[in-house]
Every structure is written in structure tokens, then in C-alpha cells.
Amino acid sequence: MVCHFLKLQVYHLKNIYEFCSMKNWITAARLRTLPLSVSGIFLGSLLAAAEGKFNWIILGLAFLTTLLLQILSNYANDYGDGIKGTDAHRTGEKRAVASGLILAGEMKKAVKITAILASISAIALLAISFLPNHPILFAFFILLGAASVWAAISYTVGKRAYGYRAMGDLFVFLFFGWVSVMGSYLLYTKSMNWSILLPASAIGLLSAAVLNLNNMRDIPQDKRVGKRTIAVNLGLFYSKFYHAILLFMPFVLGLLYVLIFKEIYWTQFLFLLLLIPATLQMINVGNTQEYAKLDSELKKTALMTLIFALIFGFGIVGSHL
């Protein structure tokens, strides 16, 4: 009887440990960043759909690949900052490696496994999209996929991590904006319309705004460990002006794209309604003097980026019906 009781307790403790461990991995994946990562995919897909070119399988695989790349980036960021001590006294969500919830060795293995899964998903996506008729595009996107995996890992990992050299905003702009929107558009159309650079840049700037808020919040601890972000270089006061550019320039770019069309329809202007929450956020950010209070704006900006992509994309689709 005693042995049976002890076995039951060990079994329950094991289940509790496994549940807590899984919870730690889910937390480390930073679910609140995932809507931001798929914004470009949705917009590129909707712009292609407006031209009568769409495929549900491509959308599904693109969605999966992007989520895996974002989780890879988050795990690598957690690992890189954790082993460098950057997250030891950070504001906001706890980081798994820095807080000891996940061992650095385990996180390193997770980075490798996620990189493999993302690569498999990407190859399947590209094979369905481009083979056998477009081998050159297939080869080009294989290189682009490799660059995406490198960018996801190298943000904080390694001696030359670009996130520590004030280059994070540029890479976010390129990969979350240009690569995500224009790349997904190409998956369907197999050709490039260079006017897509305008909405692609809009999503890139909004994505950089999310990173800028994160870096503004972390200015004190980043200074302490020698992490040079644009926010650290500018300081809190001038970072707010930079944030205003990142937040409002996308509306200018979106409007320019709409005005390119010969036939203008009212649904194309619906995205301008988001100027209201954007203005309210800028007022909050402008009035905030406490770094920690900027954390609450991160989720709002990520969600606004997703809504911008959906409203803008569906607005373009609606004008073609």
C-alpha cells in the first residue's frame, strides 16, 4: 500500500514537472510576437489574391514556415541574451535561460531542432510553389530561406550578433517587410510588381516600431551590458521621434500605393482608420517617462500591424471585386 502510494506521488510529480516544462517552452516561444510575424504573409497573399492568384496550400505552408522562423528567432534570442547576461535584470516577460527555467544547453538544442523544422517546411513550400516550372526562383528562395534562418539566429547569438550593433531595426524591416510581403506575393504570382515595395515597407516599418518599443523599454539594462541598439544610441527622448516616423510613415506609403491605381475604391482607404489607435499610442509613448510602462504598448503595436495588413489587403481585394 505504501509503495503504491509513493508510486502515485512520483507519477503526479512527473506530470507536474512535464506540464511546467512545456509551459516554459511555450512562454519562451513568446506567443504575443507571432501575430506580427504573419502580418506580411497575409498582406502578400491578399495582394496576390486581388490579382486572381491564390492557393490555400501555399498560404498554409507559408504560415507554418513563418511561425517556425519566429519561434526560432525567439528561442535564439532567449539563448543569446541569456548566456551573455543581457536579460538578467530585464523588464517585462522573464526570459527562460536568464531566469533558469530552461538550461542553456536545452535551449541550444531547441534552436537547432526548430531550425531544421523551419527548413523542412520552407523547402516543401518552395517545391510546391516553384517546381518544376520555376527552378531559378526555387534556387533563389532557397538562398533567401537560408538567409532568414541565419538572421533569426544571429540577432543575439555569436560574437558579431547584429542585434548588439544597432542593426536589429534594419533586419526586421527587411525580413518582416520586404521579404515577407514581396516573398509571399512571389510565391503565388511568380513575378514581381515593384509597387508592392510600398505596402511591404509599411509592414516593415510597423514591425520595426515593435522592436523599437522593446528596445526603448530595455535602454537601462542594454546600456549596462553594452548592447547598442538604436534606442540606446538615441536615448529615450529622441527614440520617441524615431518611433513616430516608424508609426506614421506606413500610412503615407499605403496611401501612395492606393493612389497608383487607376480605379480608386472606398475600401482601399479603410486602413486609414488605424490612424486613431496609432495617434493614441504615440500620445502614450510621448508622455511616458518610465521605461517599464512601454511594455504594455508592445502587444498593441504587434496587433495593429496585423490589423493594418488585413484591412489594407482586404481593401485592395474589395476594389477588384
PDB file of C-alpha atoms in Angstrom:
ATOM      1  CA  MET A   1       0.000   0.000   0.000  1.00  0.00           C
ATOM      2  CA  VAL A   2       2.776   2.416   0.923  1.00  0.00           C
ATOM      3  CA  CYS A   3       4.710   1.542  -2.247  1.00  0.00           C
ATOM      4  CA  HIS A   4       1.596   2.071  -4.354  1.00  0.00           C
ATOM      5  CA  PHE A   5       1.038   5.474  -2.718  1.00  0.00           C
ATOM      6  CA  LEU A   6       4.648   6.524  -3.332  1.00  0.00           C
ATOM      7  CA  LYS A   7       4.432   5.441  -6.973  1.00  0.00           C
ATOM      8  CA  LEU A   8       1.320   7.577  -7.411  1.00  0.00           C
ATOM      9  CA  GLN A   9       3.066  10.600  -5.906  1.00  0.00           C
ATOM     10  CA  VAL A  10       6.089  10.131  -8.172  1.00  0.00           C
ATOM     11  CA  TYR A  11       3.740   9.807 -11.169  1.00  0.00           C
ATOM     12  CA  HIS A  12       1.920  13.038 -10.252  1.00  0.00           C
ATOM     13  CA  LEU A  13       5.165  14.905  -9.647  1.00  0.00           C
ATOM     14  CA  LYS A  14       6.426  13.743 -13.034  1.00  0.00           C
ATOM     15  CA  ASN A  15       3.252  15.022 -14.724  1.00  0.00           C
ATOM     16  CA  ILE A  16       3.531  18.374 -12.921  1.00  0.00           C
ATOM     17  CA  TYR A  17       7.183  18.684 -13.980  1.00  0.00           C
ATOM     18  CA  GLU A  18       6.377  17.879 -17.613  1.00  0.00           C
ATOM     19  CA  PHE A  19       3.491  20.383 -17.602  1.00  0.00           C
ATOM     20  CA  CYS A  20       5.654  23.142 -16.111  1.00  0.00           C
ATOM     21  CA  SER A  21       8.449  22.329 -18.536  1.00  0.00           C
ATOM     22  CA  MET A  22       6.093  22.564 -21.520  1.00  0.00           C
ATOM     23  CA  LYS A  23       4.697  25.813 -20.135  1.00  0.00           C
ATOM     24  CA  ASN A  24       8.229  27.217 -20.021  1.00  0.00           C
ATOM     25  CA  TRP A  25       8.809  26.313 -23.673  1.00  0.00           C
ATOM     26  CA  ILE A  26       5.520  27.919 -24.688  1.00  0.00           C
ATOM     27  CA  THR A  27       6.431  31.064 -22.760  1.00  0.00           C
ATOM     28  CA  ALA A  28       9.877  31.130 -24.373  1.00  0.00           C
ATOM     29  CA  ALA A  29       8.190  30.974 -27.801  1.00  0.00           C
ATOM     30  CA  ARG A  30       6.679  34.420 -26.964  1.00  0.00           C
ATOM     31  CA  LEU A  31       3.225  33.893 -28.445  1.00  0.00           C
ATOM     32  CA  ARG A  32       2.476  37.620 -28.428  1.00  0.00           C
ATOM     33  CA  THR A  33       5.096  38.130 -31.181  1.00  0.00           C
ATOM     34  CA  LEU A  34       3.531  35.567 -33.525  1.00  0.00           C
ATOM     35  CA  PRO A  35       0.748  37.811 -34.947  1.00  0.00           C
ATOM     36  CA  LEU A  36       3.448  40.242 -36.039  1.00  0.00           C
ATOM     37  CA  SER A  37       5.367  37.530 -37.888  1.00  0.00           C
ATOM     38  CA  VAL A  38       2.403  36.515 -40.079  1.00  0.00           C
ATOM     39  CA  SER A  39       1.287  40.061 -40.957  1.00  0.00           C
ATOM     40  CA  GLY A  40       3.486  40.218 -44.048  1.00  0.00           C
ATOM     41  CA  ILE A  41       2.382  36.752 -45.184  1.00  0.00           C
ATOM     42  CA  PHE A  42      -1.280  37.741 -45.001  1.00  0.00           C
ATOM     43  CA  LEU A  43      -0.728  41.031 -46.832  1.00  0.00           C
ATOM     44  CA  GLY A  44       1.361  39.473 -49.617  1.00  0.00           C
ATOM     45  CA  SER A  45      -1.234  36.721 -50.025  1.00  0.00           C
ATOM     46  CA  LEU A  46      -4.124  39.197 -50.197  1.00  0.00           C
ATOM     47  CA  LEU A  47      -2.323  41.368 -52.755  1.00  0.00           C
ATOM     48  CA  ALA A  48      -1.808  38.266 -54.897  1.00  0.00           C
ATOM     49  CA  ALA A  49      -5.446  37.250 -54.387  1.00  0.00           C
ATOM     50  CA  ALA A  50      -6.522  40.678 -55.662  1.00  0.00           C
ATOM     51  CA  GLU A  51      -4.868  39.681 -58.940  1.00  0.00           C
ATOM     52  CA  GLY A  52      -6.719  36.372 -59.007  1.00  0.00           C
ATOM     53  CA  LYS A  53      -3.743  34.286 -57.866  1.00  0.00           C
ATOM     54  CA  PHE A  54      -4.153  32.361 -54.628  1.00  0.00           C
ATOM     55  CA  ASN A  55      -3.517  28.874 -53.245  1.00  0.00           C
ATOM     56  CA  TRP A  56      -4.588  27.614 -49.821  1.00  0.00           C
ATOM     57  CA  ILE A  57      -1.736  25.084 -49.612  1.00  0.00           C
ATOM     58  CA  ILE A  58       0.834  27.825 -50.237  1.00  0.00           C
ATOM     59  CA  LEU A  59      -0.793  30.006 -47.588  1.00  0.00           C
ATOM     60  CA  GLY A  60      -0.783  27.176 -45.044  1.00  0.00           C
ATOM     61  CA  LEU A  61       2.859  26.254 -45.607  1.00  0.00           C
ATOM     62  CA  ALA A  62       3.927  29.924 -45.680  1.00  0.00           C
ATOM     63  CA  PHE A  63       2.068  30.460 -42.393  1.00  0.00           C
ATOM     64  CA  LEU A  64       3.748  27.409 -40.806  1.00  0.00           C
ATOM     65  CA  THR A  65       7.222  28.351 -42.072  1.00  0.00           C
ATOM     66  CA  THR A  66       6.899  31.902 -40.783  1.00  0.00           C
ATOM     67  CA  LEU A  67       5.719  30.773 -37.348  1.00  0.00           C
ATOM     68  CA  LEU A  68       8.623  28.329 -37.088  1.00  0.00           C
ATOM     69  CA  LEU A  69      11.100  31.051 -38.092  1.00  0.00           C
ATOM     70  CA  GLN A  70       9.628  33.409 -35.484  1.00  0.00           C
ATOM     71  CA  ILE A  71       9.810  30.764 -32.759  1.00  0.00           C
ATOM     72  CA  LEU A  72      13.376  30.009 -33.883  1.00  0.00           C
ATOM     73  CA  SER A  73      14.221  33.709 -33.578  1.00  0.00           C
ATOM     74  CA  ASN A  74      12.657  33.903 -30.103  1.00  0.00           C
ATOM     75  CA  TYR A  75      14.465  30.785 -28.853  1.00  0.00           C
ATOM     76  CA  ALA A  76      17.776  32.002 -30.301  1.00  0.00           C
ATOM     77  CA  ASN A  77      17.222  35.452 -28.778  1.00  0.00           C
ATOM     78  CA  ASP A  78      16.478  33.873 -25.394  1.00  0.00           C
ATOM     79  CA  TYR A  79      19.612  31.738 -25.649  1.00  0.00           C
ATOM     80  CA  GLY A  80      21.903  34.502 -26.941  1.00  0.00           C
ATOM     81  CA  ASP A  81      20.850  37.122 -24.403  1.00  0.00           C
ATOM     82  CA  GLY A  82      20.731  34.507 -21.640  1.00  0.00           C
ATOM     83  CA  ILE A  83      24.327  33.354 -21.976  1.00  0.00           C
ATOM     84  CA  LYS A  84      25.530  36.963 -22.316  1.00  0.00           C
ATOM     85  CA  GLY A  85      23.669  38.097 -19.202  1.00  0.00           C
ATOM     86  CA  THR A  86      21.639  40.712 -21.085  1.00  0.00           C
ATOM     87  CA  ASP A  87      18.307  39.557 -19.648  1.00  0.00           C
ATOM     88  CA  ALA A  88      19.434  39.217 -16.043  1.00  0.00           C
ATOM     89  CA  HIS A  89      17.522  42.306 -14.882  1.00  0.00           C
ATOM     90  CA  ARG A  90      15.155  42.936 -17.766  1.00  0.00           C
ATOM     91  CA  THR A  91      11.674  44.496 -17.651  1.00  0.00           C
ATOM     92  CA  GLY A  92       8.659  42.613 -18.984  1.00  0.00           C
ATOM     93  CA  GLU A  93       8.341  38.876 -19.531  1.00  0.00           C
ATOM     94  CA  LYS A  94      11.002  36.698 -17.910  1.00  0.00           C
ATOM     95  CA  ARG A  95      13.422  35.008 -20.291  1.00  0.00           C
ATOM     96  CA  ALA A  96      13.735  31.265 -19.832  1.00  0.00           C
ATOM     97  CA  VAL A  97      17.532  30.871 -19.925  1.00  0.00           C
ATOM     98  CA  ALA A  98      18.292  34.004 -17.897  1.00  0.00           C
ATOM     99  CA  SER A  99      15.825  33.006 -15.180  1.00  0.00           C
ATOM    100  CA  GLY A 100      16.975  29.381 -15.108  1.00  0.00           C
ATOM    101  CA  LEU A 101      13.642  27.950 -16.251  1.00  0.00           C
ATOM    102  CA  ILE A 102      15.364  26.291 -19.208  1.00  0.00           C
ATOM    103  CA  LEU A 103      19.039  25.312 -19.312  1.00  0.00           C
ATOM    104  CA  ALA A 104      21.176  26.977 -21.948  1.00  0.00           C
ATOM    105  CA  GLY A 105      22.113  23.587 -23.409  1.00  0.00           C
ATOM    106  CA  GLU A 106      18.460  22.617 -23.783  1.00  0.00           C
ATOM    107  CA  MET A 107      17.657  25.908 -25.465  1.00  0.00           C
ATOM    108  CA  LYS A 108      20.562  25.463 -27.872  1.00  0.00           C
ATOM    109  CA  LYS A 109      19.156  22.063 -28.862  1.00  0.00           C
ATOM    110  CA  ALA A 110      15.712  23.611 -29.328  1.00  0.00           C
ATOM    111  CA  VAL A 111      17.223  26.253 -31.632  1.00  0.00           C
ATOM    112  CA  LYS A 112      18.773  23.518 -33.802  1.00  0.00           C
ATOM    113  CA  ILE A 113      15.583  21.428 -33.923  1.00  0.00           C
ATOM    114  CA  THR A 114      13.400  24.447 -34.755  1.00  0.00           C
ATOM    115  CA  ALA A 115      15.863  25.495 -37.481  1.00  0.00           C
ATOM    116  CA  ILE A 116      15.586  22.018 -39.040  1.00  0.00           C
ATOM    117  CA  LEU A 117      11.771  22.066 -38.879  1.00  0.00           C
ATOM    118  CA  ALA A 118      11.648  25.568 -40.395  1.00  0.00           C
ATOM    119  CA  SER A 119      13.978  24.457 -43.208  1.00  0.00           C
ATOM    120  CA  ILE A 120      11.867  21.385 -43.997  1.00  0.00           C
ATOM    121  CA  SER A 121       8.688  23.460 -44.058  1.00  0.00           C
ATOM    122  CA  ALA A 122      10.344  26.085 -46.269  1.00  0.00           C
ATOM    123  CA  ILE A 123      11.638  23.531 -48.780  1.00  0.00           C
ATOM    124  CA  ALA A 124       8.168  21.946 -49.022  1.00  0.00           C
ATOM    125  CA  LEU A 125       6.637  25.396 -49.577  1.00  0.00           C
ATOM    126  CA  LEU A 126       9.127  26.321 -52.290  1.00  0.00           C
ATOM    127  CA  ALA A 127       8.846  22.956 -54.046  1.00  0.00           C
ATOM    128  CA  ILE A 128       5.062  23.293 -54.292  1.00  0.00           C
ATOM    129  CA  SER A 129       5.289  26.932 -55.382  1.00  0.00           C
ATOM    130  CA  PHE A 130       8.094  26.812 -57.949  1.00  0.00           C
ATOM    131  CA  LEU A 131       8.842  23.274 -59.119  1.00  0.00           C
ATOM    132  CA  PRO A 132       9.130  22.081 -61.811  1.00  0.00           C
ATOM    133  CA  ASN A 133       8.410  25.218 -63.862  1.00  0.00           C
ATOM    134  CA  HIS A 134      10.443  27.855 -61.987  1.00  0.00           C
ATOM    135  CA  PRO A 135      13.782  26.309 -60.886  1.00  0.00           C
ATOM    136  CA  ILE A 136      15.608  29.672 -60.791  1.00  0.00           C
ATOM    137  CA  LEU A 137      13.029  31.129 -58.385  1.00  0.00           C
ATOM    138  CA  PHE A 138      13.257  27.924 -56.333  1.00  0.00           C
ATOM    139  CA  ALA A 139      17.043  28.295 -56.035  1.00  0.00           C
ATOM    140  CA  PHE A 140      16.768  32.000 -55.212  1.00  0.00           C
ATOM    141  CA  PHE A 141      14.225  31.367 -52.442  1.00  0.00           C
ATOM    142  CA  ILE A 142      16.363  28.554 -51.010  1.00  0.00           C
ATOM    143  CA  LEU A 143      19.113  31.140 -50.526  1.00  0.00           C
ATOM    144  CA  LEU A 144      16.566  33.586 -49.118  1.00  0.00           C
ATOM    145  CA  GLY A 145      15.325  30.917 -46.705  1.00  0.00           C
ATOM    146  CA  ALA A 146      18.884  30.218 -45.561  1.00  0.00           C
ATOM    147  CA  ALA A 147      19.350  33.950 -45.002  1.00  0.00           C
ATOM    148  CA  SER A 148      16.144  34.028 -42.943  1.00  0.00           C
ATOM    149  CA  VAL A 149      17.366  31.203 -40.697  1.00  0.00           C
ATOM    150  CA  TRP A 150      20.733  32.963 -40.305  1.00  0.00           C
ATOM    151  CA  ALA A 151      19.005  36.265 -39.451  1.00  0.00           C
ATOM    152  CA  ALA A 152      16.749  34.565 -36.905  1.00  0.00           C
ATOM    153  CA  ILE A 153      19.730  33.043 -35.085  1.00  0.00           C
ATOM    154  CA  SER A 154      22.311  35.813 -35.478  1.00  0.00           C
ATOM    155  CA  TYR A 155      20.231  38.564 -33.870  1.00  0.00           C
ATOM    156  CA  THR A 156      21.753  37.843 -30.458  1.00  0.00           C
ATOM    157  CA  VAL A 157      23.827  34.662 -30.931  1.00  0.00           C
ATOM    158  CA  GLY A 158      27.551  34.879 -31.650  1.00  0.00           C
ATOM    159  CA  LYS A 159      30.301  37.427 -31.137  1.00  0.00           C
ATOM    160  CA  ARG A 160      29.088  39.519 -34.084  1.00  0.00           C
ATOM    161  CA  ALA A 161      25.369  39.424 -33.230  1.00  0.00           C
ATOM    162  CA  TYR A 162      23.805  42.256 -35.230  1.00  0.00           C
ATOM    163  CA  GLY A 163      21.216  42.994 -32.536  1.00  0.00           C
ATOM    164  CA  TYR A 164      24.081  44.288 -30.380  1.00  0.00           C
ATOM    165  CA  ARG A 165      25.304  46.648 -33.120  1.00  0.00           C
ATOM    166  CA  ALA A 166      22.183  48.765 -33.748  1.00  0.00           C
ATOM    167  CA  MET A 167      21.212  46.743 -36.837  1.00  0.00           C
ATOM    168  CA  GLY A 168      18.159  44.929 -35.473  1.00  0.00           C
ATOM    169  CA  ASP A 169      15.703  47.510 -36.830  1.00  0.00           C
ATOM    170  CA  LEU A 170      17.133  47.222 -40.354  1.00  0.00           C
ATOM    171  CA  PHE A 171      16.910  43.423 -40.398  1.00  0.00           C
ATOM    172  CA  VAL A 172      13.363  43.483 -39.009  1.00  0.00           C
ATOM    173  CA  PHE A 173      12.382  45.989 -41.695  1.00  0.00           C
ATOM    174  CA  LEU A 174      13.874  43.819 -44.442  1.00  0.00           C
ATOM    175  CA  PHE A 175      12.698  40.387 -43.312  1.00  0.00           C
ATOM    176  CA  PHE A 176       9.317  41.255 -41.752  1.00  0.00           C
ATOM    177  CA  GLY A 177       8.568  43.764 -44.506  1.00  0.00           C
ATOM    178  CA  TRP A 178      10.230  43.238 -47.881  1.00  0.00           C
ATOM    179  CA  VAL A 179      10.989  39.514 -47.646  1.00  0.00           C
ATOM    180  CA  SER A 180       7.693  38.603 -46.002  1.00  0.00           C
ATOM    181  CA  VAL A 181       5.293  40.649 -48.177  1.00  0.00           C
ATOM    182  CA  MET A 182       7.114  40.569 -51.510  1.00  0.00           C
ATOM    183  CA  GLY A 183       8.270  36.992 -50.982  1.00  0.00           C
ATOM    184  CA  SER A 184       4.781  35.676 -50.267  1.00  0.00           C
ATOM    185  CA  TYR A 185       3.414  37.666 -53.225  1.00  0.00           C
ATOM    186  CA  LEU A 186       6.000  35.997 -55.476  1.00  0.00           C
ATOM    187  CA  LEU A 187       5.035  32.538 -54.215  1.00  0.00           C
ATOM    188  CA  TYR A 188       1.645  32.951 -55.887  1.00  0.00           C
ATOM    189  CA  THR A 189       2.348  35.192 -58.875  1.00  0.00           C
ATOM    190  CA  LYS A 190       5.859  34.015 -59.905  1.00  0.00           C
ATOM    191  CA  SER A 191       6.511  37.619 -60.972  1.00  0.00           C
ATOM    192  CA  MET A 192       7.252  40.913 -59.246  1.00  0.00           C
ATOM    193  CA  ASN A 193       5.213  44.091 -59.193  1.00  0.00           C
ATOM    194  CA  TRP A 194       7.633  46.664 -57.773  1.00  0.00           C
ATOM    195  CA  SER A 195       4.822  48.849 -56.437  1.00  0.00           C
ATOM    196  CA  ILE A 196       4.468  46.120 -53.762  1.00  0.00           C
ATOM    197  CA  LEU A 197       7.551  47.698 -52.180  1.00  0.00           C
ATOM    198  CA  LEU A 198       5.270  50.396 -50.739  1.00  0.00           C
ATOM    199  CA  PRO A 199       2.979  48.177 -48.596  1.00  0.00           C
ATOM    200  CA  ALA A 200       5.936  45.869 -47.902  1.00  0.00           C
ATOM    201  CA  SER A 201       7.864  48.826 -46.491  1.00  0.00           C
ATOM    202  CA  ALA A 202       4.800  49.840 -44.458  1.00  0.00           C
ATOM    203  CA  ILE A 203       4.713  46.448 -42.712  1.00  0.00           C
ATOM    204  CA  GLY A 204       8.486  46.572 -42.249  1.00  0.00           C
ATOM    205  CA  LEU A 205       8.289  49.956 -40.522  1.00  0.00           C
ATOM    206  CA  LEU A 206       5.464  48.876 -38.212  1.00  0.00           C
ATOM    207  CA  SER A 207       7.435  45.741 -37.323  1.00  0.00           C
ATOM    208  CA  ALA A 208      10.472  47.909 -36.566  1.00  0.00           C
ATOM    209  CA  ALA A 209       8.204  50.039 -34.342  1.00  0.00           C
ATOM    210  CA  VAL A 210       7.524  46.949 -32.213  1.00  0.00           C
ATOM    211  CA  LEU A 211      11.261  46.295 -31.857  1.00  0.00           C
ATOM    212  CA  ASN A 212      11.899  49.954 -31.086  1.00  0.00           C
ATOM    213  CA  LEU A 213       9.380  49.866 -28.229  1.00  0.00           C
ATOM    214  CA  ASN A 214      11.100  46.755 -26.905  1.00  0.00           C
ATOM    215  CA  ASN A 215      14.499  48.464 -27.136  1.00  0.00           C
ATOM    216  CA  MET A 216      13.218  51.706 -25.581  1.00  0.00           C
ATOM    217  CA  ARG A 217      11.913  49.719 -22.636  1.00  0.00           C
ATOM    218  CA  ASP A 218      15.281  47.957 -22.258  1.00  0.00           C
ATOM    219  CA  ILE A 219      17.549  51.035 -22.566  1.00  0.00           C
ATOM    220  CA  PRO A 220      18.863  50.883 -18.954  1.00  0.00           C
ATOM    221  CA  GLN A 221      19.806  47.183 -18.957  1.00  0.00           C
ATOM    222  CA  ASP A 222      21.078  47.239 -22.551  1.00  0.00           C
ATOM    223  CA  LYS A 223      23.399  50.118 -21.658  1.00  0.00           C
ATOM    224  CA  ARG A 224      24.632  48.172 -18.673  1.00  0.00           C
ATOM    225  CA  VAL A 225      25.668  45.116 -20.728  1.00  0.00           C
ATOM    226  CA  GLY A 226      26.932  47.007 -23.781  1.00  0.00           C
ATOM    227  CA  LYS A 227      24.084  46.150 -26.149  1.00  0.00           C
ATOM    228  CA  ARG A 228      23.989  49.034 -28.640  1.00  0.00           C
ATOM    229  CA  THR A 229      20.506  49.390 -30.109  1.00  0.00           C
ATOM    230  CA  ILE A 230      19.194  52.434 -31.978  1.00  0.00           C
ATOM    231  CA  ALA A 231      17.190  53.285 -28.853  1.00  0.00           C
ATOM    232  CA  VAL A 232      20.350  53.188 -26.733  1.00  0.00           C
ATOM    233  CA  ASN A 233      22.202  55.370 -29.230  1.00  0.00           C
ATOM    234  CA  LEU A 234      19.377  57.922 -29.494  1.00  0.00           C
ATOM    235  CA  GLY A 235      18.251  57.922 -25.868  1.00  0.00           C
ATOM    236  CA  LEU A 236      14.624  57.841 -24.725  1.00  0.00           C
ATOM    237  CA  PHE A 237      13.753  61.401 -25.839  1.00  0.00           C
ATOM    238  CA  TYR A 238      14.922  61.113 -29.474  1.00  0.00           C
ATOM    239  CA  SER A 239      13.766  57.490 -29.707  1.00  0.00           C
ATOM    240  CA  LYS A 240      10.227  58.811 -29.387  1.00  0.00           C
ATOM    241  CA  PHE A 241      10.666  60.931 -32.534  1.00  0.00           C
ATOM    242  CA  TYR A 242      12.091  57.890 -34.310  1.00  0.00           C
ATOM    243  CA  HIS A 243       9.090  55.881 -33.133  1.00  0.00           C
ATOM    244  CA  ALA A 244       6.710  58.477 -34.570  1.00  0.00           C
ATOM    245  CA  ILE A 245       8.327  58.022 -38.002  1.00  0.00           C
ATOM    246  CA  LEU A 246       8.025  54.239 -37.766  1.00  0.00           C
ATOM    247  CA  LEU A 247       4.394  54.527 -36.688  1.00  0.00           C
ATOM    248  CA  PHE A 248       3.039  57.081 -39.166  1.00  0.00           C
ATOM    249  CA  MET A 249       5.138  56.641 -42.332  1.00  0.00           C
ATOM    250  CA  PRO A 250       3.336  53.345 -43.164  1.00  0.00           C
ATOM    251  CA  PHE A 251       0.102  55.299 -43.660  1.00  0.00           C
ATOM    252  CA  VAL A 252       1.844  57.590 -46.162  1.00  0.00           C
ATOM    253  CA  LEU A 253       3.253  54.592 -48.056  1.00  0.00           C
ATOM    254  CA  GLY A 254      -0.114  52.847 -48.043  1.00  0.00           C
ATOM    255  CA  LEU A 255      -1.829  55.951 -49.394  1.00  0.00           C
ATOM    256  CA  LEU A 256       0.772  56.283 -52.173  1.00  0.00           C
ATOM    257  CA  TYR A 257       0.140  52.663 -53.183  1.00  0.00           C
ATOM    258  CA  VAL A 258      -3.623  53.240 -53.324  1.00  0.00           C
ATOM    259  CA  LEU A 259      -3.215  56.358 -55.466  1.00  0.00           C
ATOM    260  CA  ILE A 260      -1.228  54.346 -58.027  1.00  0.00           C
ATOM    261  CA  PHE A 261      -4.423  52.517 -59.021  1.00  0.00           C
ATOM    262  CA  LYS A 262      -6.330  53.891 -61.989  1.00  0.00           C
ATOM    263  CA  GLU A 263      -9.646  52.979 -60.377  1.00  0.00           C
ATOM    264  CA  ILE A 264      -9.869  54.043 -56.733  1.00  0.00           C
ATOM    265  CA  TYR A 265     -12.476  52.402 -54.492  1.00  0.00           C
ATOM    266  CA  TRP A 266     -13.520  53.365 -50.980  1.00  0.00           C
ATOM    267  CA  THR A 267     -12.398  50.068 -49.381  1.00  0.00           C
ATOM    268  CA  GLN A 268      -8.805  50.979 -50.239  1.00  0.00           C
ATOM    269  CA  PHE A 269      -8.855  53.781 -47.659  1.00  0.00           C
ATOM    270  CA  LEU A 270     -10.201  51.800 -44.688  1.00  0.00           C
ATOM    271  CA  PHE A 271      -6.704  51.259 -43.282  1.00  0.00           C
ATOM    272  CA  LEU A 272      -6.531  54.997 -42.509  1.00  0.00           C
ATOM    273  CA  LEU A 273      -8.935  54.347 -39.604  1.00  0.00           C
ATOM    274  CA  LEU A 274      -5.932  52.890 -37.792  1.00  0.00           C
ATOM    275  CA  LEU A 275      -4.518  56.401 -37.533  1.00  0.00           C
ATOM    276  CA  ILE A 276      -6.741  56.750 -34.464  1.00  0.00           C
ATOM    277  CA  PRO A 277      -5.087  53.994 -32.354  1.00  0.00           C
ATOM    278  CA  ALA A 278      -1.679  54.962 -33.790  1.00  0.00           C
ATOM    279  CA  THR A 279      -2.137  58.556 -32.608  1.00  0.00           C
ATOM    280  CA  LEU A 280      -3.357  57.431 -29.185  1.00  0.00           C
ATOM    281  CA  GLN A 281      -0.330  55.187 -28.820  1.00  0.00           C
ATOM    282  CA  MET A 282       2.057  57.953 -29.818  1.00  0.00           C
ATOM    283  CA  ILE A 283       0.500  60.194 -27.173  1.00  0.00           C
ATOM    284  CA  ASN A 284       1.009  57.454 -24.555  1.00  0.00           C
ATOM    285  CA  VAL A 285       4.600  56.839 -25.643  1.00  0.00           C
ATOM    286  CA  GLY A 286       5.344  60.568 -25.787  1.00  0.00           C
ATOM    287  CA  ASN A 287       4.057  61.121 -22.263  1.00  0.00           C
ATOM    288  CA  THR A 288       5.789  58.075 -20.765  1.00  0.00           C
ATOM    289  CA  GLN A 289       8.944  58.666 -18.781  1.00  0.00           C
ATOM    290  CA  GLU A 290       9.081  55.240 -17.123  1.00  0.00           C
ATOM    291  CA  TYR A 291      10.728  52.559 -19.253  1.00  0.00           C
ATOM    292  CA  ALA A 292       8.617  49.731 -17.828  1.00  0.00           C
ATOM    293  CA  LYS A 293       5.340  51.336 -18.954  1.00  0.00           C
ATOM    294  CA  LEU A 294       6.368  50.944 -22.603  1.00  0.00           C
ATOM    295  CA  ASP A 295       5.967  47.175 -22.294  1.00  0.00           C
ATOM    296  CA  SER A 296       2.173  47.414 -22.496  1.00  0.00           C
ATOM    297  CA  GLU A 297       2.423  49.093 -25.921  1.00  0.00           C
ATOM    298  CA  LEU A 298       4.299  46.166 -27.497  1.00  0.00           C
ATOM    299  CA  LYS A 299       1.305  43.869 -27.873  1.00  0.00           C
ATOM    300  CA  LYS A 300      -0.860  46.741 -29.115  1.00  0.00           C
ATOM    301  CA  THR A 301       1.615  47.615 -31.873  1.00  0.00           C
ATOM    302  CA  ALA A 302       2.029  43.987 -32.970  1.00  0.00           C
ATOM    303  CA  LEU A 303      -1.756  43.605 -33.128  1.00  0.00           C
ATOM    304  CA  MET A 304      -2.120  46.894 -35.006  1.00  0.00           C
ATOM    305  CA  THR A 305       0.420  45.668 -37.578  1.00  0.00           C
ATOM    306  CA  LEU A 306      -1.644  42.529 -38.180  1.00  0.00           C
ATOM    307  CA  ILE A 307      -4.880  44.532 -38.433  1.00  0.00           C
ATOM    308  CA  PHE A 308      -3.183  47.001 -40.818  1.00  0.00           C
ATOM    309  CA  ALA A 309      -2.130  44.101 -43.066  1.00  0.00           C
ATOM    310  CA  LEU A 310      -5.610  42.551 -43.061  1.00  0.00           C
ATOM    311  CA  ILE A 311      -7.589  45.773 -43.576  1.00  0.00           C
ATOM    312  CA  PHE A 312      -5.217  47.040 -46.243  1.00  0.00           C
ATOM    313  CA  GLY A 313      -5.140  43.690 -48.038  1.00  0.00           C
ATOM    314  CA  PHE A 314      -8.885  43.101 -47.949  1.00  0.00           C
ATOM    315  CA  GLY A 315      -9.402  46.729 -49.011  1.00  0.00           C
ATOM    316  CA  ILE A 316      -7.371  46.051 -52.168  1.00  0.00           C
ATOM    317  CA  VAL A 317      -9.211  42.771 -52.768  1.00  0.00           C
ATOM    318  CA  GLY A 318     -12.555  44.562 -52.341  1.00  0.00           C
ATOM    319  CA  SER A 319     -11.626  47.096 -55.013  1.00  0.00           C
ATOM    320  CA  HIS A 320     -11.109  44.267 -57.516  1.00  0.00           C
ATOM    321  CA  LEU A 321     -14.470  42.546 -56.961  1.00  0.00           C
TER     322      LEU A 321
END
